[in-house]
């Protein structure tokens, strides 16, 4: 369903189940690519502001219709706020840029990407109907993200990396804010998902620099779409891109883990908990 669900959780109960990435963002003006109608450039690939608007408008239209149909069955008239998805244009561009960079890393490192989830499976996670292009792109991004997460060697854990992930999750309001480094480390246990996240960050940051990533100031700050598995279902959040002083600067670009067998994909059912309708 599309009614709002309130998830209350403590940090110590958080079960991390996804990877995130952090990228160095270059100024449009600095690289000489400053067309006001372009949202972002990654190498020879670019997305116009109208392209971002098209995906965003599609989200809002299908989301609003889904809410109308659901509440209509109960005889309730939805308010204008209920008809609006919380997805932003920045979220749309973040997804497009992350998917492009992720594909480039996968190709360059010859990683294997498994077809793990469908838009229908992710519909309840991203809270946008499967009919939208946004959810379809999300299902593709999920597969790329999992390939990077599973096949890049984990990075060393650092306080900066731990807190970057924690603070991004805390922004959603679904985990306690204001915890200390020690408290977060205790909550995250061995920090395996942070290690994987940092490794992915390093790989995508190098690709962003190589591809001369440029983002229109109108759409900043961008981030990498991610999620963690909470006790009551997935929590979608965005880790903001970082600069040269971010948590990935001391991590060398990871190479894929050597293996005699293809990496086994994570069972989507173990990552994506069902969301009540």
XYZ file of N, CA and C in Angstrom:
831
model
N 0.824 -1.198 0.000
C 0.000 0.000 0.000
C 0.852 1.240 0.000
N 0.187 2.371 -0.066
C 0.921 3.625 -0.190
C 0.725 4.528 1.024
N 0.057 4.018 2.081
C -0.067 4.831 3.292
C 1.278 4.906 3.982
N 1.505 6.028 4.623
C 2.784 6.238 5.305
C 2.916 5.286 6.491
N 4.066 4.637 6.648
C 4.367 3.798 7.794
C 5.454 4.434 8.627
N 5.235 4.467 9.918
C 6.234 5.051 10.805
C 7.064 3.916 11.381
N 8.375 3.970 11.181
C 9.281 2.932 11.688
C 10.107 3.520 12.806
N 9.993 2.959 13.998
C 10.763 3.433 15.130
C 11.808 2.373 15.459
N 13.071 2.774 15.506
C 14.111 1.790 15.743
C 15.290 2.413 16.445
N 16.004 1.596 17.183
C 17.241 1.992 17.829
C 18.402 1.572 16.946
N 19.516 2.306 17.048
C 20.664 2.008 16.203
C 21.183 0.602 16.430
N 21.124 0.127 17.651
C 21.683 -1.189 17.940
C 20.899 -2.305 17.271
N 19.680 -1.995 16.786
C 18.862 -3.010 16.131
C 18.996 -2.983 14.624
N 19.770 -2.055 14.130
C 19.892 -1.896 12.684
C 20.642 -3.067 12.076
N 20.084 -3.657 11.057
C 20.759 -4.733 10.341
C 21.150 -4.173 8.983
N 22.408 -3.925 8.791
C 22.854 -3.319 7.548
C 22.928 -4.365 6.455
N 22.416 -4.009 5.265
C 22.358 -5.010 4.217
C 22.594 -4.437 2.846
N 23.263 -3.326 2.731
C 23.468 -2.772 1.406
C 24.748 -1.984 1.361
N 25.142 -1.614 0.153
C 26.372 -0.861 -0.009
C 26.039 0.544 -0.460
N 26.938 1.476 -0.153
C 26.787 2.855 -0.570
C 28.069 3.297 -1.220
N 28.055 4.469 -1.841
C 29.251 4.955 -2.506
C 29.350 6.448 -2.382
N 30.570 6.963 -2.402
C 30.809 8.395 -2.298
C 31.719 8.819 -3.432
N 31.400 9.922 -4.080
C 32.090 10.352 -5.279
C 32.587 11.780 -5.152
N 33.655 12.091 -5.870
C 34.127 13.464 -5.941
C 33.358 14.169 -7.047
N 32.693 15.281 -6.734
C 31.886 16.004 -7.708
C 32.637 17.229 -8.194
N 32.725 17.370 -9.494
C 33.432 18.496 -10.086
C 32.448 19.577 -10.505
N 32.880 20.801 -10.495
C 32.046 21.923 -10.895
C 31.859 21.952 -12.399
N 30.643 22.271 -12.834
C 30.399 22.418 -14.267
C 31.286 23.508 -14.857
N 31.403 24.603 -14.153
C 32.189 25.712 -14.673
C 33.656 25.344 -14.786
N 34.135 24.559 -13.827
C 35.557 24.221 -13.808
C 35.964 23.402 -15.019
N 35.073 22.566 -15.506
C 35.445 21.720 -16.631
C 34.925 22.260 -17.953
N 34.324 23.418 -17.954
C 33.902 24.027 -19.201
C 32.599 23.494 -19.746
N 31.887 22.681 -18.963
C 30.612 22.140 -19.413
C 29.540 22.724 -18.513
N 28.913 23.773 -18.977
C 28.013 24.526 -18.101
C 26.674 24.837 -18.757
N 26.228 23.994 -19.686
C 24.932 24.237 -20.317
C 23.842 24.203 -19.259
N 23.050 25.257 -19.145
C 22.043 25.315 -18.080
C 20.946 24.272 -18.218
N 20.771 23.715 -19.425
C 19.724 22.716 -19.612
C 20.248 21.294 -19.465
N 21.488 21.141 -18.999
C 22.063 19.819 -18.757
C 22.182 19.616 -17.254
N 21.668 18.487 -16.762
C 21.700 18.201 -15.325
C 23.054 17.657 -14.892
N 23.653 16.795 -15.712
C 24.945 16.201 -15.340
C 25.604 15.594 -16.561
N 26.935 15.520 -16.510
C 27.746 14.846 -17.519
C 28.562 13.754 -16.837
N 28.648 12.605 -17.484
C 29.592 11.557 -17.099
C 30.253 11.094 -18.395
N 31.472 11.572 -18.640
C 32.113 11.292 -19.906
C 31.289 11.856 -21.048
N 30.981 11.009 -22.042
C 30.174 11.436 -23.179
C 28.673 11.314 -22.917
N 28.323 10.834 -21.757
C 26.912 10.670 -21.405
C 26.428 11.900 -20.635
N 25.237 12.346 -20.958
C 24.667 13.481 -20.235
C 23.165 13.304 -20.117
N 22.599 14.013 -19.152
C 21.150 13.993 -18.939
C 20.659 15.428 -18.886
N 19.682 15.725 -19.684
C 19.125 17.070 -19.700
C 18.218 17.262 -18.493
N 17.977 18.514 -18.151
C 17.053 18.794 -17.054
C 15.647 18.327 -17.411
N 15.304 18.381 -18.689
C 13.982 17.909 -19.105
C 13.859 16.399 -18.957
N 14.961 15.676 -19.119
C 14.951 14.220 -18.918
C 14.696 13.895 -17.444
N 15.329 14.623 -16.565
C 15.099 14.434 -15.139
C 13.643 14.764 -14.799
N 13.137 15.854 -15.359
C 11.748 16.242 -15.111
C 10.784 15.164 -15.606
N 11.103 14.550 -16.744
C 10.235 13.518 -17.313
C 10.093 12.333 -16.349
N 11.215 11.872 -15.814
C 11.176 10.744 -14.875
C 10.467 11.149 -13.589
N 10.756 12.354 -13.124
C 10.134 12.856 -11.890
C 8.614 12.980 -12.051
N 8.166 13.547 -13.158
C 6.730 13.712 -13.392
C 6.030 12.359 -13.491
N 6.706 11.386 -14.074
C 6.168 10.031 -14.183
C 5.962 9.434 -12.795
N 6.928 9.659 -11.905
C 6.802 9.180 -10.526
C 5.563 9.770 -9.870
N 5.444 11.084 -9.942
C 4.348 11.760 -9.254
C 2.986 11.344 -9.798
N 2.898 11.169 -11.110
C 1.621 10.790 -11.719
C 1.200 9.392 -11.279
N 2.111 8.421 -11.371
C 1.769 7.042 -11.017
C 1.573 6.874 -9.511
N 2.367 7.593 -8.716
C 2.209 7.525 -7.268
C 0.840 8.074 -6.861
N 0.502 9.237 -7.403
C -0.785 9.839 -7.072
C -1.952 8.951 -7.455
N -1.870 8.314 -8.618
C -2.944 7.427 -9.054
C -3.055 6.221 -8.138
N -1.906 5.680 -7.696
C -1.927 4.533 -6.783
C -2.588 4.897 -5.460
N -2.297 6.092 -4.954
C -2.898 6.538 -3.700
C -4.400 6.726 -3.870
N -4.800 7.339 -4.966
C -6.232 7.552 -5.220
C -6.981 6.225 -5.245
N -6.410 5.228 -5.925
C -7.089 3.940 -6.031
C -7.184 3.255 -4.672
N -6.125 3.308 -3.894
C -6.138 2.638 -2.594
C -7.104 3.305 -1.626
N -6.978 4.622 -1.500
C -7.861 5.322 -0.570
C -9.299 5.350 -1.072
N -9.450 5.307 -2.392
C -10.794 5.301 -2.956
C -11.583 4.074 -2.532
N -10.881 2.962 -2.317
C -11.567 1.737 -1.882
C -12.083 1.849 -0.457
N -11.546 2.803 0.283
C -11.997 3.004 1.666
C -12.934 4.208 1.791
N -13.156 4.883 0.674
C -14.025 6.049 0.689
C -13.362 7.306 1.202
N -12.043 7.301 1.311
C -11.296 8.455 1.815
C -10.752 9.261 0.641
N -10.895 10.571 0.718
C -10.332 11.452 -0.312
C -8.927 11.866 0.102
N -7.915 11.582 -0.719
C -6.529 11.915 -0.339
C -6.277 13.414 -0.368
N -5.430 13.867 0.510
C -5.008 15.264 0.519
C -3.940 15.467 -0.546
N -3.677 16.714 -0.928
C -2.617 16.967 -1.918
C -1.266 16.418 -1.463
N -1.004 16.481 -0.161
C 0.276 15.969 0.344
C 0.372 14.466 0.176
N -0.725 13.768 0.369
C -0.721 12.312 0.227
C -0.508 11.881 -1.215
N -0.815 12.749 -2.139
C -0.683 12.399 -3.554
C 0.721 12.643 -4.096
N 1.612 13.168 -3.267
C 2.964 13.486 -3.712
C 3.975 12.497 -3.153
N 4.750 11.904 -4.026
C 5.854 11.057 -3.583
C 6.950 11.935 -2.987
N 7.684 11.385 -2.036
C 8.790 12.129 -1.429
C 10.053 12.097 -2.280
N 10.047 11.342 -3.369
C 11.203 11.305 -4.272
C 11.404 12.683 -4.898
N 12.634 13.155 -4.934
C 12.960 14.468 -5.486
C 13.673 14.339 -6.825
N 13.818 15.466 -7.494
C 14.597 15.465 -8.736
C 16.054 15.107 -8.470
N 16.566 15.515 -7.311
C 17.935 15.143 -6.941
C 18.056 13.631 -6.801
N 17.014 12.992 -6.263
C 17.017 11.532 -6.152
C 17.074 10.884 -7.534
N 16.330 11.451 -8.461
C 16.313 10.919 -9.826
C 17.697 11.009 -10.453
N 18.320 12.164 -10.359
C 19.637 12.335 -10.970
C 20.683 11.493 -10.241
N 20.570 11.380 -8.936
C 21.489 10.523 -8.185
C 21.445 9.096 -8.706
N 20.257 8.614 -8.988
C 20.099 7.256 -9.494
C 20.702 7.117 -10.882
N 20.442 8.070 -11.751
C 20.981 8.014 -13.112
C 22.510 8.038 -13.117
N 23.094 8.934 -12.334
C 24.555 9.066 -12.291
C 25.190 7.831 -11.659
N 24.639 7.352 -10.572
C 25.195 6.180 -9.898
C 25.136 4.948 -10.789
N 24.051 4.783 -11.489
C 23.916 3.629 -12.384
C 24.942 3.685 -13.505
N 25.143 4.857 -14.091
C 26.125 5.006 -15.175
C 27.536 4.720 -14.678
N 27.910 5.304 -13.551
C 29.249 5.073 -13.007
C 29.427 3.616 -12.603
N 28.408 3.039 -11.999
C 28.494 1.643 -11.595
C 28.686 0.715 -12.779
N 27.979 0.960 -13.858
C 28.133 0.143 -15.065
C 29.540 0.243 -15.626
N 30.108 1.421 -15.567
C 31.465 1.611 -16.077
C 32.476 0.827 -15.247
N 32.305 0.843 -13.945
C 33.215 0.092 -13.079
C 33.060 -1.405 -13.328
N 31.836 -1.870 -13.451
C 31.581 -3.288 -13.718
C 32.251 -3.727 -15.017
N 32.119 -2.907 -16.058
C 32.720 -3.254 -17.350
C 34.239 -3.227 -17.277
N 34.795 -2.206 -16.617
C 36.245 -2.062 -16.556
C 36.879 -3.199 -15.762
N 36.210 -3.664 -14.729
C 36.750 -4.720 -13.880
C 36.225 -6.101 -14.245
N 35.393 -6.162 -15.273
C 34.861 -7.440 -15.760
C 34.139 -8.205 -14.644
N 33.277 -7.516 -13.947
C 32.508 -8.134 -12.883
C 31.238 -8.783 -13.444
N 30.709 -9.732 -12.713
C 29.488 -10.413 -13.123
C 28.298 -9.815 -12.387
N 27.278 -9.444 -13.136
C 26.068 -8.856 -12.568
C 24.916 -9.833 -12.749
N 24.319 -10.228 -11.655
C 23.182 -11.141 -11.695
C 21.879 -10.357 -11.750
N 20.906 -10.892 -12.467
C 19.572 -10.293 -12.533
C 18.804 -10.795 -11.317
N 18.764 -9.987 -10.254
C 18.262 -10.472 -8.974
C 16.840 -10.035 -8.650
N 16.503 -8.802 -8.955
C 15.186 -8.311 -8.533
C 14.456 -7.631 -9.679
N 13.162 -7.628 -9.564
C 12.304 -6.978 -10.555
C 11.769 -5.680 -9.980
N 11.253 -4.803 -10.832
C 10.629 -3.569 -10.316
C 9.494 -3.867 -9.344
N 8.778 -4.966 -9.586
C 7.673 -5.314 -8.690
C 8.178 -5.634 -7.286
N 9.341 -6.278 -7.188
C 9.904 -6.591 -5.881
C 10.380 -5.334 -5.144
N 10.811 -4.333 -5.909
C 11.343 -3.118 -5.302
C 10.283 -2.053 -5.067
N 9.103 -2.279 -5.576
C 8.039 -1.285 -5.486
C 7.801 -0.835 -4.049
N 7.716 -1.798 -3.124
C 7.450 -1.458 -1.731
C 8.668 -0.865 -1.040
N 9.861 -1.162 -1.555
C 11.085 -0.655 -0.949
C 11.257 0.830 -1.235
N 11.142 1.207 -2.512
C 11.349 2.609 -2.893
C 10.059 3.415 -2.803
N 8.941 2.724 -2.531
C 7.643 3.365 -2.357
C 7.221 4.172 -3.581
N 7.494 3.589 -4.730
C 7.084 4.161 -6.010
C 6.573 3.000 -6.862
N 5.464 3.155 -7.584
C 4.914 2.046 -8.367
C 5.920 1.447 -9.342
N 5.814 0.143 -9.544
C 6.719 -0.573 -10.441
C 6.565 -0.118 -11.887
N 5.456 0.520 -12.207
C 5.206 0.980 -13.576
C 6.092 2.158 -13.971
N 6.714 2.815 -12.998
C 7.514 3.995 -13.308
C 8.906 3.622 -13.794
N 9.490 4.483 -14.592
C 10.861 4.271 -15.040
C 11.824 4.336 -13.865
N 11.506 5.136 -12.881
C 12.370 5.270 -11.708
C 12.559 3.925 -11.011
N 11.473 3.207 -10.771
C 11.577 1.911 -10.109
C 12.264 0.894 -10.999
N 12.059 0.984 -12.290
C 12.753 0.090 -13.219
C 14.259 0.351 -13.204
N 14.647 1.617 -13.151
C 16.065 1.958 -13.038
C 16.631 1.487 -11.700
N 15.822 1.579 -10.651
C 16.262 1.139 -9.329
C 16.564 -0.364 -9.330
N 15.749 -1.149 -10.010
C 15.992 -2.593 -10.046
C 17.293 -2.899 -10.768
N 17.600 -2.128 -11.801
C 18.870 -2.297 -12.502
C 20.039 -1.867 -11.613
N 19.861 -0.765 -10.900
C 20.896 -0.277 -9.997
C 21.147 -1.269 -8.858
N 20.098 -1.877 -8.341
C 20.256 -2.857 -7.276
C 21.209 -3.975 -7.707
N 21.039 -4.478 -8.923
C 21.888 -5.566 -9.402
C 23.345 -5.125 -9.531
N 23.561 -3.920 -10.064
C 24.929 -3.401 -10.210
C 25.555 -3.186 -8.837
N 24.782 -2.600 -7.919
C 25.290 -2.339 -6.583
C 25.674 -3.625 -5.867
N 24.855 -4.645 -6.003
C 25.167 -5.917 -5.381
C 26.432 -6.542 -5.958
N 26.624 -6.405 -7.267
C 27.836 -6.948 -7.894
C 29.080 -6.264 -7.340
N 29.023 -4.953 -7.225
C 30.156 -4.203 -6.672
C 30.366 -4.573 -5.206
N 29.289 -4.662 -4.473
C 29.365 -4.945 -3.049
C 29.968 -6.317 -2.773
N 29.633 -7.286 -3.594
C 30.053 -8.658 -3.363
C 31.422 -8.984 -3.957
N 31.797 -8.315 -5.044
C 32.989 -8.737 -5.765
C 34.199 -7.826 -5.592
N 34.027 -6.684 -4.949
C 35.177 -5.859 -4.589
C 35.619 -6.233 -3.184
N 36.915 -6.299 -2.933
C 37.378 -6.650 -1.585
C 37.013 -5.563 -0.593
N 36.650 -5.938 0.618
C 36.276 -4.931 1.620
C 37.448 -4.052 2.004
N 37.166 -2.795 2.288
C 38.202 -1.837 2.690
C 38.388 -1.864 4.199
N 39.456 -1.234 4.645
C 39.677 -1.080 6.079
C 38.587 -0.185 6.668
N 38.196 -0.486 7.879
C 37.181 0.307 8.554
C 37.822 1.557 9.154
N 37.119 2.679 9.082
C 37.624 3.914 9.690
C 36.465 4.621 10.369
N 36.774 5.479 11.321
C 35.723 6.232 12.004
C 34.958 7.109 11.018
N 35.684 7.715 10.070
C 35.029 8.586 9.088
C 34.017 7.806 8.252
N 34.417 6.610 7.814
C 33.519 5.807 6.990
C 32.292 5.378 7.781
N 32.513 4.936 9.007
C 31.403 4.508 9.857
C 30.418 5.647 10.076
N 30.936 6.827 10.398
C 30.054 7.948 10.697
C 29.377 8.499 9.452
N 30.041 8.421 8.293
C 29.412 8.891 7.057
C 28.164 8.075 6.754
N 28.266 6.760 6.892
C 27.113 5.901 6.646
C 26.037 6.124 7.712
N 26.457 6.171 8.963
C 25.501 6.378 10.059
C 24.724 7.691 9.896
N 25.431 8.771 9.607
C 24.775 10.070 9.499
C 23.801 10.115 8.326
N 24.144 9.427 7.238
C 23.230 9.390 6.099
C 21.952 8.648 6.457
N 22.068 7.574 7.233
C 20.883 6.839 7.665
C 20.082 7.662 8.670
N 20.777 8.350 9.563
C 20.106 9.138 10.598
C 19.241 10.239 9.998
N 19.617 10.753 8.839
C 18.845 11.810 8.182
C 17.416 11.350 7.910
N 17.226 10.062 7.694
C 15.885 9.557 7.407
C 14.971 9.612 8.616
N 15.546 9.780 9.811
C 14.755 9.804 11.021
C 14.368 8.433 11.531
N 14.908 7.389 10.926
C 14.537 6.033 11.299
C 15.631 5.319 12.087
N 16.558 6.102 12.613
C 17.586 5.605 13.513
C 17.963 6.768 14.431
N 18.332 6.472 15.642
C 18.666 7.535 16.588
C 19.816 8.389 16.064
N 19.704 9.695 16.213
C 20.780 10.610 15.836
C 21.590 10.968 17.075
N 22.746 11.577 16.861
C 23.551 12.059 17.959
C 24.378 11.012 18.673
N 24.518 9.819 18.082
C 25.332 8.788 18.712
C 26.816 9.077 18.524
N 27.623 8.607 19.432
C 29.072 8.769 19.327
C 29.644 7.699 18.412
N 30.900 7.878 18.036
C 31.571 6.877 17.202
C 31.543 5.516 17.884
N 31.831 5.493 19.167
C 31.849 4.224 19.897
C 30.470 3.560 19.889
N 29.421 4.358 20.058
C 28.070 3.805 20.062
C 27.683 3.276 18.687
N 28.080 4.000 17.646
C 27.765 3.548 16.291
C 28.524 2.264 15.972
N 29.798 2.216 16.342
C 30.583 1.004 16.091
C 29.965 -0.202 16.810
N 29.485 0.019 18.013
C 28.843 -1.066 18.741
C 27.562 -1.496 18.034
N 26.802 -0.525 17.544
C 25.551 -0.829 16.854
C 25.788 -1.573 15.552
N 26.871 -1.214 14.840
C 27.157 -1.804 13.537
C 27.921 -3.123 13.624
N 28.274 -3.538 14.822
C 28.973 -4.811 14.970
C 30.330 -4.789 14.289
N 30.603 -5.811 13.463
C 31.911 -5.883 12.800
C 32.043 -4.887 11.652
N 30.963 -4.189 11.330
C 31.025 -3.159 10.293
C 31.263 -3.682 8.901
N 30.877 -4.912 8.638
C 31.124 -5.491 7.321
C 30.516 -4.697 6.185
N 29.290 -4.205 6.397
C 28.650 -3.471 5.307
C 29.322 -2.124 5.070
N 29.921 -1.530 6.125
C 30.638 -0.269 5.942
C 31.928 -0.521 5.163
N 32.589 -1.645 5.427
C 33.797 -1.996 4.684
C 33.491 -2.135 3.197
N 32.400 -2.831 2.888
C 32.005 -2.986 1.492
C 31.628 -1.649 0.870
N 30.911 -0.829 1.653
C 30.495 0.474 1.160
C 31.699 1.336 0.797
N 32.711 1.315 1.632
C 33.892 2.138 1.396
C 34.659 1.663 0.174
N 34.698 0.345 -0.026
C 35.355 -0.193 -1.215
C 34.625 0.244 -2.476
N 33.304 0.200 -2.445
C 32.514 0.658 -3.587
C 32.736 2.149 -3.811
N 32.812 2.899 -2.715
C 33.033 4.339 -2.809
C 34.328 4.646 -3.545
N 35.380 3.931 -3.178
C 36.676 4.184 -3.795
C 36.642 3.906 -5.292
N 35.997 2.801 -5.674
C 35.924 2.438 -7.084
C 35.115 3.455 -7.887
N 33.991 3.889 -7.332
C 33.151 4.851 -8.050
C 33.782 6.237 -8.061
N 34.496 6.581 -7.012
C 35.150 7.889 -7.003
C 36.198 7.976 -8.103
N 36.993 6.908 -8.257
C 37.996 6.923 -9.326
C 37.328 7.025 -10.688
N 36.223 6.314 -10.868
C 35.524 6.364 -12.154
C 34.929 7.739 -12.398
N 34.419 8.377 -11.352
C 33.872 9.728 -11.491
C 34.944 10.697 -11.955
N 36.141 10.569 -11.404
C 37.240 11.450 -11.794
C 37.688 11.159 -13.218
N 37.764 9.870 -13.559
C 38.200 9.491 -14.905
C 37.184 9.933 -15.951
N 35.894 9.839 -15.603
C 34.842 10.205 -16.554
C 34.503 11.683 -16.503
N 35.206 12.451 -15.658
C 34.991 13.889 -15.550
C 33.540 14.205 -15.194
N 33.091 13.631 -14.100
C 31.736 13.875 -13.619
C 31.507 15.346 -13.339
N 30.422 15.891 -13.866
C 30.056 17.285 -13.646
C 28.560 17.355 -13.365
N 28.193 18.116 -12.349
C 26.794 18.192 -11.924
C 26.341 19.645 -11.886
N 25.205 19.898 -12.477
C 24.601 21.222 -12.447
C 24.322 21.612 -10.986
N 24.753 22.790 -10.546
C 24.530 23.202 -9.149
C 23.074 23.123 -8.714
N 22.174 23.234 -9.655
C 20.746 23.165 -9.326
C 20.368 21.824 -8.683
N 21.127 20.770 -8.980
C 20.771 19.433 -8.509
C 21.656 18.941 -7.367
N 22.491 19.814 -6.848
C 23.308 19.394 -5.727
C 22.567 19.590 -4.407
N 22.928 18.815 -3.390
C 23.906 17.727 -3.430
C 23.287 16.423 -3.938
N 24.060 15.671 -4.691
C 23.638 14.342 -5.106
C 24.169 13.310 -4.112
N 23.771 12.090 -4.293
C 24.256 11.011 -3.455
C 23.962 9.686 -4.113
N 24.352 8.629 -3.446
C 24.162 7.292 -3.990
C 22.958 6.630 -3.336
N 21.956 6.212 -4.125
C 20.771 5.551 -3.568
C 21.172 4.237 -2.904
N 20.740 4.041 -1.669
C 21.117 2.862 -0.908
C 19.997 2.484 0.034
N 20.126 1.349 0.687
C 19.153 0.980 1.696
C 19.795 0.041 2.698
N 19.219 0.021 3.879
C 19.594 -0.941 4.903
C 18.328 -1.645 5.350
N 18.500 -2.833 5.864
C 17.359 -3.631 6.269
C 17.111 -3.437 7.753
N 16.043 -2.749 8.088
C 15.667 -2.563 9.478
C 14.743 -3.663 9.937
N 14.450 -3.742 11.211
C 13.601 -4.807 11.746
C 12.180 -4.777 11.213
N 11.754 -3.639 10.695
C 10.405 -3.546 10.147
C 10.414 -3.303 8.641
N 11.526 -3.564 8.000
C 11.591 -3.415 6.555
C 12.724 -2.519 6.118
N 12.948 -2.429 4.809
C 14.064 -1.655 4.271
C 13.915 -0.159 4.514
N 15.036 0.484 4.734
C 15.109 1.939 4.885
C 15.938 2.479 3.723
N 15.323 3.237 2.849
C 16.044 3.834 1.726
C 16.662 5.146 2.181
N 17.910 5.346 1.855
C 18.609 6.575 2.218
C 19.628 6.910 1.141
N 20.213 8.092 1.248
C 21.184 8.553 0.254
C 22.439 9.029 0.974
N 23.582 8.484 0.596
C 24.851 8.942 1.150
C 25.375 10.066 0.266
N 25.502 11.289 0.779
C 25.984 12.399 -0.051
C 27.381 12.137 -0.596
N 27.622 12.639 -1.778
C 28.959 12.553 -2.347
C 29.923 13.359 -1.486
N 31.154 12.914 -1.409
C 32.141 13.601 -0.584
C 33.255 14.152 -1.455
N 34.073 15.045 -0.871
C 35.183 15.627 -1.611
C 36.479 14.898 -1.259
N 37.600 15.494 -1.612
C 38.878 14.840 -1.412
C 39.176 14.565 0.055
N 38.479 15.230 0.983
C 38.712 15.013 2.398
C 37.772 13.971 2.997
N 37.036 13.291 2.130
C 36.067 12.321 2.602
C 36.692 11.019 3.040
N 35.848 10.064 3.447
C 36.335 8.833 4.062
C 36.998 7.850 3.119
N 37.038 8.122 1.822
C 37.619 7.132 0.915
C 39.005 7.522 0.425
N 39.567 8.629 0.890
C 40.817 9.109 0.319
C 42.000 8.205 0.604
N 41.935 7.419 1.681
C 43.068 6.566 1.994
C 42.874 5.136 1.520
N 41.907 4.923 0.658
C 41.633 3.590 0.142
C 42.073 3.514 -1.308
N 42.976 2.609 -1.614
C 43.381 2.437 -3.002
C 42.233 1.812 -3.775
N 42.203 2.064 -5.080
C 41.108 1.543 -5.884
C 41.112 0.027 -5.830
N 40.037 -0.580 -5.357
C 40.036 -2.021 -5.182
C 39.910 -2.765 -6.500
N 40.572 -3.919 -6.559
C 40.415 -4.821 -7.689
C 39.479 -5.940 -7.267
N 38.827 -6.588 -8.236
C 37.901 -7.667 -7.879
C 38.612 -8.772 -7.120
N 37.862 -9.432 -6.258
C 38.409 -10.549 -5.514
C 38.685 -11.720 -6.454
N 39.876 -12.328 -6.396
C 40.138 -13.496 -7.234
C 39.279 -14.653 -6.771
N 38.729 -15.384 -7.720
C 37.880 -16.514 -7.384
C 37.845 -17.488 -8.533
N 37.807 -18.753 -8.207
C 37.708 -19.781 -9.238
C 36.275 -19.984 -9.676
N 35.333 -19.425 -8.895
C 33.933 -19.553 -9.222
C 33.296 -18.176 -9.257
N 32.253 -18.013 -10.077
C 31.564 -16.727 -10.101
C 31.010 -16.389 -8.724
N 31.016 -15.111 -8.411
C 30.457 -14.687 -7.128
C 28.982 -15.026 -7.070
N 28.536 -15.531 -5.930
C 27.143 -15.907 -5.772
C 26.319 -14.691 -5.378
N 25.266 -14.399 -6.104
C 24.454 -13.226 -5.761
C 23.723 -13.429 -4.443
N 23.479 -12.330 -3.765
C 22.701 -12.370 -2.540
C 21.247 -12.658 -2.874
N 20.628 -13.495 -2.083
C 19.214 -13.784 -2.257
C 18.419 -12.522 -1.962
N 17.708 -11.986 -2.950
C 16.973 -10.735 -2.716
C 16.017 -10.822 -1.534
N 15.461 -12.002 -1.283
C 14.514 -12.136 -0.170
C 15.193 -11.917 1.171
N 16.535 -12.108 1.197
C 17.262 -11.893 2.440
C 17.594 -10.414 2.650
N 17.467 -9.642 1.596
C 17.788 -8.226 1.651
C 16.539 -7.379 1.705
N 15.534 -7.793 0.978
C 14.318 -6.999 0.853
C 13.200 -7.657 1.635
N 12.867 -7.105 2.769
C 11.760 -7.602 3.559
C 10.453 -7.115 2.953
N 9.412 -7.890 3.048
C 8.124 -7.440 2.514
C 7.604 -6.243 3.295
N 6.966 -5.335 2.586
C 6.338 -4.165 3.218
C 4.839 -4.357 3.161
N 4.203 -4.186 4.286
C 2.771 -4.447 4.369
C 1.996 -3.586 3.394
N 1.010 -4.174 2.789
C 0.139 -3.425 1.882
C -1.048 -2.873 2.641
